Every structure is written in structure tokens, then in C-alpha cells.
Amino acid sequence: MRVRRAVSRTLLVVGGVVTLVCVLLPIACWRDDMAIERNVGQAVAQVDSVAFNRTVVRYATPDGRVIIPSQGVLYPAGLKVGDNVRVEYDQTNPELTRVAGRTAVLSLLPVGTFLVAVWLVIAAVVTVLRRFGTQV
């Protein structure tokens, strides 16, 4: 009985932490977008690499510097190696680069979907535990 209660409470705490992270992620994306928009620079970038965790692009600034953002480009969905894509970047920090025309709004659907799925699983497990006689 104590184990079931502990498992239920642990799941609820994990759900709370996941919810907090899912709320902070779009806020961080919005903050990055605001930084780019304050000092926006535009360029055409070539996609060098596409992986699960980042998409690497290469572009030149008007002063001739070649920039390859170490963390990749923001909002890279649909890009393929070899593509040329318009990017917007923060002129004071060219490492902060996004695909032109894409914003933090794109983060809402995947984050929201993930959050709903997490809470559906947690609710199902807690319900099953309660059915076996344990109150949370």
C-alpha cells in the first residue's frame, strides 16, 4: 500500500517537473526570437548536416565572416543536407540563428502534444494504482 502511494506521488512530481520544463521551453524560444529581432541580420545559409539533436548550417555575414552556429539553427524542421535556406541571426551573437520566417509558435504543438501524452500516461497509471485500493 505504501509503495503504491509512493509511486503515485512520484509520478505526480515527475509530471509537475515535466510540465515546468514544457512551459519554460517556449518561453526560452520566445526569448531567443526577441534577441534576434532586436539586432536582426539576414543571410542565405547552406545546410551542412541534419541530425536528431541539431541541424548545422553555414552562412556568411556582410563583413565576410563565415558562421557555423555550434548549437545549430532554430526551427529546422524539413531541412535537408545541401539545402539553401534563408536565415535570420542576432548580429551581436551570430551563434543565435533561426530559419527565416519561423518563430517560437512552432514549439507549441510538439510541446503541447508531449505534455498531454505524459499526463495521459500518468493519469492511467495512477488510476490503475487507485483501483487496487490505494488513495493518492
Coordinates of C-alpha atoms in Angstrom, one line a residue:
M1 CA 0.0 0.0 0.0
R2 CA 2.8 2.5 0.9
V3 CA 4.7 1.5 -2.3
R4 CA 1.7 2.3 -4.5
R5 CA 1.1 5.6 -2.8
A6 CA 4.8 6.5 -3.2
V7 CA 4.8 5.5 -6.8
S8 CA 1.7 7.7 -7.4
R9 CA 3.2 10.7 -5.7
T10 CA 6.5 10.2 -7.5
L11 CA 4.6 10.2 -10.8
L12 CA 2.8 13.3 -10.0
V13 CA 6.0 15.1 -9.0
V14 CA 7.7 13.9 -12.3
G15 CA 4.6 15.2 -14.1
G16 CA 5.0 18.5 -12.4
V17 CA 8.6 18.8 -13.4
V18 CA 7.9 17.8 -17.0
T19 CA 5.1 20.4 -17.1
L20 CA 7.5 23.1 -15.8
V21 CA 10.1 22.2 -18.5
C22 CA 7.4 22.2 -21.2
V23 CA 6.3 25.7 -20.1
L24 CA 9.8 27.0 -20.0
L25 CA 10.8 25.7 -23.4
P26 CA 8.5 28.0 -25.5
I27 CA 9.5 30.9 -23.2
A28 CA 13.1 30.3 -24.0
C29 CA 12.3 30.1 -27.7
W30 CA 10.4 33.4 -27.5
R31 CA 13.4 35.0 -25.7
D32 CA 15.8 33.8 -28.4
D33 CA 13.4 35.2 -31.1
M34 CA 13.3 38.6 -29.3
A35 CA 17.1 38.7 -29.2
I36 CA 17.3 38.0 -32.9
E37 CA 14.6 40.6 -33.7
R38 CA 16.4 43.3 -31.7
N39 CA 19.5 43.0 -34.0
V40 CA 18.3 41.1 -37.0
G41 CA 20.7 40.1 -39.7
Q42 CA 19.7 38.0 -42.8
A43 CA 21.7 35.6 -44.9
V44 CA 21.4 32.6 -47.1
A45 CA 22.8 29.5 -45.4
Q46 CA 23.7 26.1 -46.7
V47 CA 22.6 23.1 -44.6
D48 CA 25.7 21.0 -43.8
S49 CA 24.3 18.4 -41.5
V50 CA 21.0 17.2 -40.2
A51 CA 20.8 15.1 -37.0
F52 CA 18.2 14.4 -34.3
N53 CA 19.6 16.9 -31.9
R54 CA 20.7 19.7 -34.3
T55 CA 20.9 21.0 -37.8
V56 CA 24.2 22.6 -38.8
V57 CA 24.2 25.5 -41.3
R58 CA 26.9 27.7 -42.7
Y59 CA 26.5 31.3 -43.8
A60 CA 28.5 34.4 -44.4
T61 CA 27.9 37.8 -42.7
P62 CA 28.1 41.0 -44.7
D63 CA 31.6 41.6 -43.2
G64 CA 32.8 38.3 -44.8
R65 CA 32.9 36.1 -41.6
V66 CA 31.7 32.5 -42.1
I67 CA 29.4 31.5 -39.3
I68 CA 28.6 27.9 -38.3
P69 CA 26.4 28.0 -35.2
S70 CA 27.7 25.4 -32.8
Q71 CA 24.2 24.6 -31.4
G72 CA 22.7 24.5 -34.9
V73 CA 19.8 26.5 -36.3
L74 CA 16.5 27.1 -34.5
Y75 CA 13.3 25.7 -36.1
P76 CA 15.0 23.4 -38.6
A77 CA 12.0 21.2 -39.5
G78 CA 12.1 19.9 -43.1
L79 CA 15.6 20.9 -43.9
K80 CA 17.9 18.5 -45.8
V81 CA 21.6 18.4 -46.3
G82 CA 22.6 20.6 -49.2
D83 CA 19.5 22.9 -49.0
N84 CA 20.0 26.6 -49.2
V85 CA 17.8 28.4 -46.7
R86 CA 17.2 32.0 -45.7
V87 CA 18.2 32.6 -42.0
E88 CA 17.9 35.4 -39.5
Y89 CA 20.5 35.9 -36.9
D90 CA 21.4 38.1 -34.0
Q91 CA 24.1 40.4 -35.3
T92 CA 25.6 40.8 -31.8
N93 CA 25.6 37.0 -31.4
P94 CA 25.6 35.2 -34.8
E95 CA 25.6 31.8 -33.0
L96 CA 21.9 32.6 -32.4
T97 CA 20.3 31.7 -35.8
R98 CA 16.9 30.7 -36.9
V99 CA 15.3 29.8 -40.2
A100 CA 13.7 33.0 -41.6
G101 CA 10.0 33.3 -41.0
R102 CA 9.8 30.7 -38.3
T103 CA 9.2 31.6 -34.6
A104 CA 8.5 30.2 -31.2
V105 CA 4.9 29.5 -32.2
L106 CA 6.3 26.3 -33.9
S107 CA 7.3 24.9 -30.5
L108 CA 3.8 25.0 -29.1
L109 CA 2.3 22.0 -30.9
P110 CA 5.0 19.4 -30.2
V111 CA 5.5 20.6 -26.6
G112 CA 1.7 20.6 -26.0
T113 CA 1.3 17.2 -27.6
F114 CA 4.1 15.7 -25.5
L115 CA 2.7 17.2 -22.3
V116 CA -0.8 15.8 -23.0
A117 CA 0.7 12.4 -23.6
V118 CA 2.8 12.5 -20.4
W119 CA -0.3 13.4 -18.3
L120 CA -2.4 10.7 -20.0
V121 CA 0.1 8.1 -19.1
I122 CA 0.4 9.4 -15.5
A123 CA -3.3 9.5 -15.1
A124 CA -3.7 6.0 -16.4
V125 CA -1.0 4.6 -14.0
V126 CA -2.4 6.5 -11.0
T127 CA -5.9 5.3 -11.9
V128 CA -4.7 1.7 -12.0
L129 CA -3.0 2.1 -8.7
R130 CA -6.1 3.5 -7.1
R131 CA -8.2 0.7 -8.4
F132 CA -6.0 -1.7 -6.4
G133 CA -7.1 0.1 -3.2
T134 CA -4.6 2.8 -2.8
Q135 CA -5.6 6.5 -2.4
V136 CA -3.1 9.1 -3.6

